Amino acid sequence: MVMDPRTGEILSMVGSKDFESEEIDGQYNVAVDGLRQPGSSIKPVTYLSLLQQGYTPSSILIDTPTVFTPNESADAYEPKNYDGKFHGPVSVRTSLASSLNVPAVKALATVGIDAFLQQAYDMGFVTLEPTQANKKRFGLAVTLGGAEVHLIDTVTAYSSFATGGKKVEPVGILKIEDQTGRTVFEHKQVEGQRLFSEAAAFLINHILSDNIARSLAFGTRSLLNVSPNVAVKTGTTNDQRDNWAIGWSQDVVVGAWVGNNDNSAMKVVASGVSGATPIWRRIMLLALDSGYGAPAWEVPEDIDQVLVDSVSGYPEHDGFPSRSDFAIKGTLPNLPDLVHTKLKLCRGENKLAPEARVAGGDYEEREAIVLQESDLVSLDGINRWQAGINEWIGGQEDSRYKIPTEYCGNQKEIFLNMSRPENEKKYDNEDIEIKIESDSGEGIEKLELIVNGSVRETINNRNYTGTIKLTKGRYEIWVKAYSRSGETKESGHVRIGTGGEDWKAPDPTPTPTPVPTPTPSLTPSPVPSLIPSPTP
C-alpha cells in the first residue's frame, strides 16, 4: 500500500497476489481486511510513548537476559533477540533502529500497557482500542507483535510520523459521478488531527532513518538504506506467517506485508528484511523516482542538539568519548552521571575509598559502568531485571562492569582531613572558615577543634563546616577525632595569620658579634749562648 501522508490518499494498493486465484483465496483483500500479527513493526508506538515520558534517543536500556513475571507462581516471559545475543547497555536509538526485543519489552513496562494501547488506537490501529477486555488480554508481548492489526491501519498510523505528528484518515475515493456526470460524492480535504508533538515525530523519524543505529542488527549495506531521509521499520513473526516493512518520507508512505492469504505459515523461511523489505524498497524507490520526494527532516524549535556520553546518554563529562544526538528540550538528564562514572579507590587496591580519604585526596580513580534497574513488573520484591544484569556482567571481561563493594582499611581506622583553613596562609580578616571531614567504620563520636593547644570547639558530628573568630595574631590549628570504639587521630597542624598578620614570625635581627682587639705579642730578649770551655 502506498499513501500520501498529507492527504491520506491511497495512491496504490495490492490486496492479493492473484485476484482470480481460488487456490490462495485471491479475492480476500489482506491489506484492508486481513488481521495479521505485526511483529516488531509495532515497536515505534512503544518508543513514541517512551519519548513522550521524558526519555531521549540517548537514554539507555539494558539488554540482558530478563525474566518478566510478577511472582514465582505466575507465567514467566523471557524474550530473546533475533540474533540470539544480549548487548548490555544500549541507547533508545540503537534499541529501536536495530529492533532489539528485551529493551522494547522494558520500554513497554515503563510506559504501561494502557498508555501504549491509547497511543496505538489514537494513531489508527483500530484493533488496539484500550477497552477493558484488551487491557486484560494484552501483555508485554504486544510490543513484539502479540496482537493483530491491518496493513491499512499501520500505513495510516505511521503517516503521522511523516506529517510531524498529525493524523489524516485514509482516502480511497476522491469523487463519484453518475452516468449523467452529476457529482454524487466528492471528498473534502480536512486538516489533520494533532496526535503528538513535532519534536516526538522528528525523533522517531531520525532514529528509523539512522543507518548507523540500525547497523547492529542489519549492517550498513542493507536494503533498508534508501535515503537518510526515509525512515523504515520491519517486523517478523516467530511462526513465519507474517513479514512487514513500513517506511516513509515526508511525501510518501509505503507499507509491504508478505504472507499467505489464508494465514498459513510460509514454506520458505523469510524475515521482514528478506521477505517484505525487497518489495518495499522497489516501491519506495519507484515512488521517489516518480516525483515523491524525501526532503531532509526539519529540526523543530523544541529540539536541542546535544553532546552526550557515548555509554550513558548523560551530558558529556570527564573527557569520556561523546557523540552528538538530539533531545526534546528539558529532557536531557542532569549530571552527575549515575551510569558512566569514575570510582574513587584506595591506591593500589580494588576497594572503595572512604569519604574522608577521598576528601584528603588519598585515592585513585578508575572508569566504571554501573548498571542498575528496578523491576517494574515484580510484585513479590524480587528484582529479576537486576538478576539478569548481574548474570550478564558475570560473563563480561570488561573490568569497567566489575564494581567493588568493599571499602579499604580496617573498621577501626579513622580517616581525618581538615581542608580549611589553608596551611601557612595570611588572612586579612578575623573570621576563619573551618572545614573538617572524617570517617570510620566504627563511626565518629566527636571532633575537637584545637587552637594553639586548647580545645576551641567540640563537634558531635563526623563532618563540620563553619567559621570561628580569631583576633589578629598567629595561630596553630588542628583537629582531633574520636571514634565510637575509642580510637583517636589528629590531623596535620595548620599555621595561619589573621587580621593581616603574617603566619610566620619574622626572624630576629641578629646582634653583631664584637671583633676582639688584637693583643700585641712580646718579642723575647735574646738568651746568650753558652760556649763550652775548651777541654784541657
CSV table of C-alpha atoms in Angstrom, one decimal, residues 27-330:
chain,number,residue,atom,x,y,z
A,27,GLN,CA,-10.3,-12.2,-3.7
A,28,TYR,CA,-9.6,-11.7,0.0
A,29,ASN,CA,-8.0,-8.2,0.4
A,30,VAL,CA,-5.4,-8.8,3.1
A,31,ALA,CA,-4.3,-5.1,3.0
A,32,VAL,CA,-7.7,-3.9,4.3
A,33,ASP,CA,-9.4,-6.9,5.9
A,34,GLY,CA,-6.6,-9.1,7.0
A,35,LEU,CA,-5.7,-9.3,10.6
A,36,ARG,CA,-2.1,-10.1,10.9
A,37,GLN,CA,0.5,-10.0,13.7
A,38,PRO,CA,2.8,-7.1,13.2
A,39,GLY,CA,6.0,-8.5,14.8
A,40,SER,CA,8.5,-5.8,15.6
A,41,SER,CA,6.9,-3.3,13.2
A,42,ILE,CA,4.7,-2.1,16.1
A,43,LYS,CA,7.7,-1.0,18.2
A,44,PRO,CA,7.7,2.6,17.1
A,45,VAL,CA,4.4,3.1,19.0
A,46,THR,CA,6.1,1.9,22.2
A,47,TYR,CA,9.1,4.1,21.8
A,48,LEU,CA,7.0,7.1,20.9
A,49,SER,CA,5.2,6.7,24.2
A,50,LEU,CA,8.6,6.4,25.9
A,51,LEU,CA,10.0,9.6,24.3
A,52,GLN,CA,6.8,11.4,25.4
A,53,GLN,CA,7.5,10.4,29.0
A,54,GLY,CA,10.9,12.2,29.1
A,55,TYR,CA,13.3,9.7,27.7
A,56,THR,CA,15.8,10.7,24.9
A,57,PRO,CA,17.3,8.8,22.0
A,58,SER,CA,20.4,8.6,24.1
A,59,SER,CA,18.8,7.2,27.2
A,60,ILE,CA,20.0,3.7,27.9
A,61,LEU,CA,18.0,0.5,28.2
A,62,ILE,CA,19.8,-2.6,29.4
A,63,ASP,CA,19.7,-5.6,27.0
A,64,THR,CA,20.4,-8.6,29.3
A,65,PRO,CA,18.6,-11.9,29.9
A,66,THR,CA,15.4,-10.9,31.7
A,67,VAL,CA,12.5,-12.8,33.3
A,68,PHE,CA,9.3,-10.8,33.2
A,69,THR,CA,6.9,-12.0,35.8
A,70,PRO,CA,5.1,-10.6,38.9
A,71,ASN,CA,5.9,-13.5,41.1
A,72,GLU,CA,7.2,-17.1,41.1
A,73,SER,CA,3.8,-18.7,40.6
A,74,ALA,CA,2.9,-16.6,37.5
A,75,ASP,CA,3.9,-17.5,33.9
A,76,ALA,CA,7.3,-16.1,33.1
A,77,TYR,CA,8.1,-14.3,29.9
A,78,GLU,CA,11.7,-14.4,28.7
A,79,PRO,CA,12.1,-12.7,25.3
A,80,LYS,CA,15.2,-13.2,23.2
A,81,ASN,CA,16.7,-11.0,20.5
A,82,TYR,CA,16.6,-12.0,16.8
A,83,ASP,CA,20.4,-12.6,16.8
A,84,GLY,CA,20.2,-14.7,19.9
A,85,LYS,CA,22.6,-12.3,21.7
A,86,PHE,CA,22.4,-9.7,24.5
A,87,HIS,CA,24.2,-6.4,24.1
A,88,GLY,CA,24.2,-4.8,27.6
A,89,PRO,CA,23.6,-1.1,27.9
A,90,VAL,CA,22.2,0.2,24.6
A,91,SER,CA,20.6,3.6,23.7
A,92,VAL,CA,16.9,4.0,22.9
A,93,ARG,CA,18.2,5.0,19.4
A,94,THR,CA,20.0,1.7,18.9
A,95,SER,CA,17.3,-0.4,20.6
A,96,LEU,CA,14.6,0.8,18.2
A,97,ALA,CA,16.7,1.1,15.0
A,98,SER,CA,18.2,-2.4,15.5
A,99,SER,CA,14.9,-3.8,16.8
A,100,LEU,CA,16.2,-5.3,20.0
A,101,ASN,CA,13.5,-7.2,21.8
A,102,VAL,CA,14.4,-7.1,25.5
A,103,PRO,CA,14.8,-3.3,25.6
A,104,ALA,CA,11.4,-3.0,23.8
A,105,VAL,CA,9.7,-5.0,26.5
A,106,LYS,CA,11.4,-3.0,29.2
A,107,ALA,CA,10.2,0.2,27.4
A,108,LEU,CA,6.7,-1.1,27.4
A,109,ALA,CA,6.8,-2.0,31.1
A,110,THR,CA,8.0,1.6,31.7
A,111,VAL,CA,5.2,3.3,29.7
A,112,GLY,CA,2.5,0.8,30.6
A,113,ILE,CA,0.0,-1.3,28.6
A,114,ASP,CA,-2.8,1.3,28.9
A,115,ALA,CA,-0.7,4.2,27.6
A,116,PHE,CA,0.6,2.0,24.7
A,117,LEU,CA,-2.9,1.0,23.7
A,118,GLN,CA,-4.2,4.5,23.8
A,119,GLN,CA,-1.3,5.8,21.7
A,120,ALA,CA,-1.8,3.0,19.1
A,121,TYR,CA,-5.6,3.5,18.9
A,122,ASP,CA,-5.2,7.2,18.5
A,123,MET,CA,-2.8,6.7,15.6
A,124,GLY,CA,-5.2,4.4,13.8
A,125,PHE,CA,-4.7,0.8,15.0
A,126,VAL,CA,-8.5,0.1,15.4
A,127,THR,CA,-7.9,-3.3,16.8
A,128,LEU,CA,-5.8,-1.9,19.7
A,129,GLU,CA,-8.6,0.1,21.3
A,130,PRO,CA,-7.9,0.5,25.1
A,131,THR,CA,-11.0,-1.4,26.2
A,132,GLN,CA,-11.1,-3.3,29.5
A,133,ALA,CA,-11.0,-6.5,27.5
A,134,ASN,CA,-7.9,-5.5,25.6
A,135,LYS,CA,-6.2,-4.3,28.7
A,136,LYS,CA,-6.7,-7.7,30.2
A,137,ARG,CA,-5.9,-9.6,27.1
A,138,PHE,CA,-2.6,-8.0,26.0
A,139,GLY,CA,0.6,-8.4,28.0
A,140,LEU,CA,4.1,-7.2,27.4
A,141,ALA,CA,4.5,-9.3,24.3
A,142,VAL,CA,2.2,-6.9,22.5
A,143,THR,CA,5.3,-4.7,21.8
A,144,LEU,CA,6.9,-7.6,19.9
A,145,GLY,CA,3.7,-8.1,17.8
A,146,GLY,CA,1.5,-10.1,20.2
A,147,ALA,CA,-1.7,-8.6,18.7
A,148,GLU,CA,-3.3,-8.4,15.2
A,149,VAL,CA,-3.5,-5.3,13.0
A,150,HIS,CA,-4.4,-4.4,9.4
A,151,LEU,CA,-1.8,-3.2,6.9
A,152,ILE,CA,-4.0,-0.1,6.1
A,153,ASP,CA,-4.1,0.8,9.8
A,154,THR,CA,-0.3,0.5,10.0
A,155,VAL,CA,0.3,2.7,7.0
A,156,THR,CA,-2.3,5.2,8.3
A,157,ALA,CA,-0.7,5.3,11.8
A,158,TYR,CA,2.9,5.8,10.6
A,159,SER,CA,1.8,8.5,8.2
A,160,SER,CA,1.5,10.6,11.4
A,161,PHE,CA,5.3,10.4,11.8
A,162,ALA,CA,5.7,11.7,8.2
A,163,THR,CA,3.4,14.7,8.9
A,164,GLY,CA,5.2,15.6,12.1
A,165,GLY,CA,2.5,14.2,14.5
A,166,LYS,CA,-0.7,14.9,12.6
A,167,LYS,CA,-3.1,12.1,11.6
A,168,VAL,CA,-5.2,12.0,8.4
A,169,GLU,CA,-7.8,9.3,7.7
A,170,PRO,CA,-7.1,7.1,4.6
A,171,VAL,CA,-9.0,8.1,1.5
A,172,GLY,CA,-9.7,5.6,-1.2
A,173,ILE,CA,-12.3,7.5,-3.3
A,174,LEU,CA,-12.0,11.2,-4.3
A,175,LYS,CA,-15.1,11.6,-6.4
A,176,ILE,CA,-18.1,9.7,-7.7
A,177,GLU,CA,-20.2,10.8,-10.7
A,178,ASP,CA,-23.4,9.1,-12.0
A,179,GLN,CA,-24.0,8.3,-15.7
A,180,THR,CA,-25.1,11.8,-16.4
A,181,GLY,CA,-21.9,13.3,-15.0
A,182,ARG,CA,-23.6,14.6,-11.8
A,183,THR,CA,-21.3,14.6,-8.8
A,184,VAL,CA,-22.7,12.1,-6.3
A,185,PHE,CA,-19.7,12.3,-3.9
A,186,GLU,CA,-16.6,14.4,-3.6
A,187,HIS,CA,-14.0,14.1,-0.9
A,188,LYS,CA,-13.3,17.3,1.1
A,189,GLN,CA,-9.8,17.5,2.4
A,190,VAL,CA,-9.7,18.2,6.2
A,191,GLU,CA,-6.9,19.4,8.4
A,192,GLY,CA,-5.0,16.6,10.1
A,193,GLN,CA,-5.6,15.9,13.8
A,194,ARG,CA,-2.6,16.7,16.1
A,195,LEU,CA,-1.7,13.5,18.0
A,196,PHE,CA,1.8,14.2,19.3
A,197,SER,CA,4.4,16.9,19.0
A,198,GLU,CA,6.6,17.6,16.0
A,199,ALA,CA,9.6,17.0,18.3
A,200,ALA,CA,8.5,13.5,19.2
A,201,ALA,CA,7.8,12.7,15.5
A,202,PHE,CA,11.2,14.1,14.5
A,203,LEU,CA,13.0,11.8,17.0
A,204,ILE,CA,11.2,8.7,15.7
A,205,ASN,CA,11.9,9.7,12.1
A,206,HIS,CA,15.6,10.4,12.8
A,207,ILE,CA,16.1,7.2,14.7
A,208,LEU,CA,14.4,5.0,12.0
A,209,SER,CA,16.4,6.6,9.2
A,210,ASP,CA,19.7,6.3,11.0
A,211,ASN,CA,21.7,3.7,9.1
A,212,ILE,CA,24.5,3.6,11.8
A,213,ALA,CA,22.0,3.0,14.6
A,214,ARG,CA,20.4,0.0,12.7
A,215,SER,CA,23.8,-1.5,11.7
A,216,LEU,CA,24.0,-3.6,14.9
A,217,ALA,CA,21.2,-5.8,13.5
A,218,PHE,CA,21.2,-5.1,9.8
A,219,GLY,CA,24.7,-4.0,8.9
A,220,THR,CA,25.5,-0.8,7.0
A,221,ARG,CA,24.6,-2.0,3.5
A,222,SER,CA,21.1,-3.4,4.0
A,223,LEU,CA,18.2,-2.9,1.7
A,224,LEU,CA,16.7,-0.6,4.3
A,225,ASN,CA,19.2,2.1,3.4
A,226,VAL,CA,17.3,4.0,0.8
A,227,SER,CA,18.0,7.6,2.0
A,228,PRO,CA,18.9,9.4,5.2
A,229,ASN,CA,15.5,11.0,5.0
A,230,VAL,CA,13.5,7.8,4.6
A,231,ALA,CA,12.5,6.0,7.9
A,232,VAL,CA,11.6,2.3,7.9
A,233,LYS,CA,10.7,-0.4,10.4
A,234,THR,CA,10.5,-4.1,9.7
A,235,GLY,CA,8.6,-6.9,11.5
A,236,THR,CA,8.7,-10.7,11.6
A,237,THR,CA,6.5,-13.2,13.5
A,238,ASN,CA,8.0,-16.3,15.1
A,239,ASP,CA,5.8,-18.7,13.1
A,240,GLN,CA,6.9,-17.3,9.7
A,241,ARG,CA,3.3,-16.2,8.9
A,242,ASP,CA,4.0,-12.5,8.5
A,243,ASN,CA,6.8,-10.3,7.2
A,244,TRP,CA,6.5,-6.5,7.3
A,245,ALA,CA,8.3,-3.4,6.1
A,246,ILE,CA,6.8,0.0,6.6
A,247,GLY,CA,8.7,3.1,5.5
A,248,TRP,CA,8.1,6.8,4.8
A,249,SER,CA,9.5,10.1,3.8
A,250,GLN,CA,7.6,13.4,4.4
A,251,ASP,CA,6.0,12.9,1.0
A,252,VAL,CA,5.0,9.2,0.8
A,253,VAL,CA,4.4,6.2,3.0
A,254,VAL,CA,4.9,2.6,1.7
A,255,GLY,CA,3.8,-0.5,3.6
A,256,ALA,CA,4.6,-4.1,2.5
A,257,TRP,CA,3.3,-7.2,4.0
A,258,VAL,CA,4.3,-10.7,2.9
A,259,GLY,CA,2.4,-13.9,3.8
A,260,ASN,CA,-0.4,-16.2,2.7
A,261,ASN,CA,-3.9,-15.0,2.2
A,262,ASP,CA,-5.3,-17.9,4.3
A,263,ASN,CA,-2.8,-17.0,7.1
A,264,SER,CA,-0.9,-20.3,6.9
A,265,ALA,CA,2.8,-20.4,7.5
A,266,MET,CA,5.1,-19.6,4.6
A,267,LYS,CA,7.0,-22.6,3.3
A,268,VAL,CA,10.1,-20.5,2.5
A,269,VAL,CA,11.7,-19.1,5.7
A,270,ALA,CA,11.8,-15.4,5.4
A,271,SER,CA,12.1,-12.3,7.6
A,272,GLY,CA,11.0,-8.7,7.4
A,273,VAL,CA,14.3,-8.0,5.8
A,274,SER,CA,14.5,-10.8,3.3
A,275,GLY,CA,10.7,-11.1,2.6
A,276,ALA,CA,9.0,-7.7,2.7
A,277,THR,CA,11.9,-5.4,2.5
A,278,PRO,CA,12.9,-6.1,-1.1
A,279,ILE,CA,9.4,-5.3,-2.2
A,280,TRP,CA,9.2,-2.2,0.0
A,281,ARG,CA,12.5,-0.9,-1.3
A,282,ARG,CA,11.5,-1.3,-5.0
A,283,ILE,CA,8.2,0.5,-4.5
A,284,MET,CA,9.8,3.3,-2.4
A,285,LEU,CA,12.5,3.9,-5.0
A,286,LEU,CA,9.8,4.0,-7.7
A,287,ALA,CA,7.8,6.5,-5.7
A,288,LEU,CA,10.9,8.7,-5.2
A,289,ASP,CA,11.6,8.5,-8.9
A,290,SER,CA,8.0,9.4,-9.7
A,291,GLY,CA,8.1,12.8,-8.0
A,292,TYR,CA,7.5,11.9,-4.4
A,293,GLY,CA,10.5,13.4,-2.5
A,294,ALA,CA,12.5,12.7,0.6
A,295,PRO,CA,13.3,16.2,1.9
A,296,ALA,CA,15.5,16.4,5.0
A,297,TRP,CA,13.8,16.0,8.3
A,298,GLU,CA,13.4,19.6,9.7
A,299,VAL,CA,14.6,20.0,13.3
A,300,PRO,CA,11.7,21.5,15.4
A,301,GLU,CA,12.4,24.5,17.6
A,302,ASP,CA,11.9,22.5,20.8
A,303,ILE,CA,14.7,20.1,19.9
A,304,ASP,CA,18.2,20.5,21.1
A,305,GLN,CA,21.3,19.1,19.5
A,306,VAL,CA,23.5,17.9,22.4
A,307,LEU,CA,26.8,16.2,23.1
A,308,VAL,CA,26.2,13.1,25.2
A,309,ASP,CA,28.3,10.5,26.9
A,310,SER,CA,28.7,7.6,24.5
A,311,VAL,CA,27.9,5.0,27.1
A,312,SER,CA,25.2,6.5,29.3
A,313,GLY,CA,23.5,9.3,27.3
A,314,TYR,CA,24.1,11.8,30.1
A,315,PRO,CA,25.8,15.2,29.1
A,316,GLU,CA,29.4,14.7,28.2
A,317,HIS,CA,31.8,14.7,31.1
A,318,ASP,CA,35.3,13.7,32.4
A,319,GLY,CA,36.8,13.5,28.9
A,320,PHE,CA,34.9,10.3,28.2
A,321,PRO,CA,34.1,9.6,24.5
A,322,SER,CA,30.9,11.5,23.4
A,323,ARG,CA,28.7,11.8,20.4
A,324,SER,CA,26.1,14.2,19.1
A,325,ASP,CA,22.4,13.5,19.4
A,326,PHE,CA,19.0,15.2,19.6
A,327,ALA,CA,16.7,15.5,22.6
A,328,ILE,CA,13.4,17.4,23.4
A,329,LYS,CA,14.3,20.5,25.3
A,330,GLY,CA,14.5,19.9,29.1
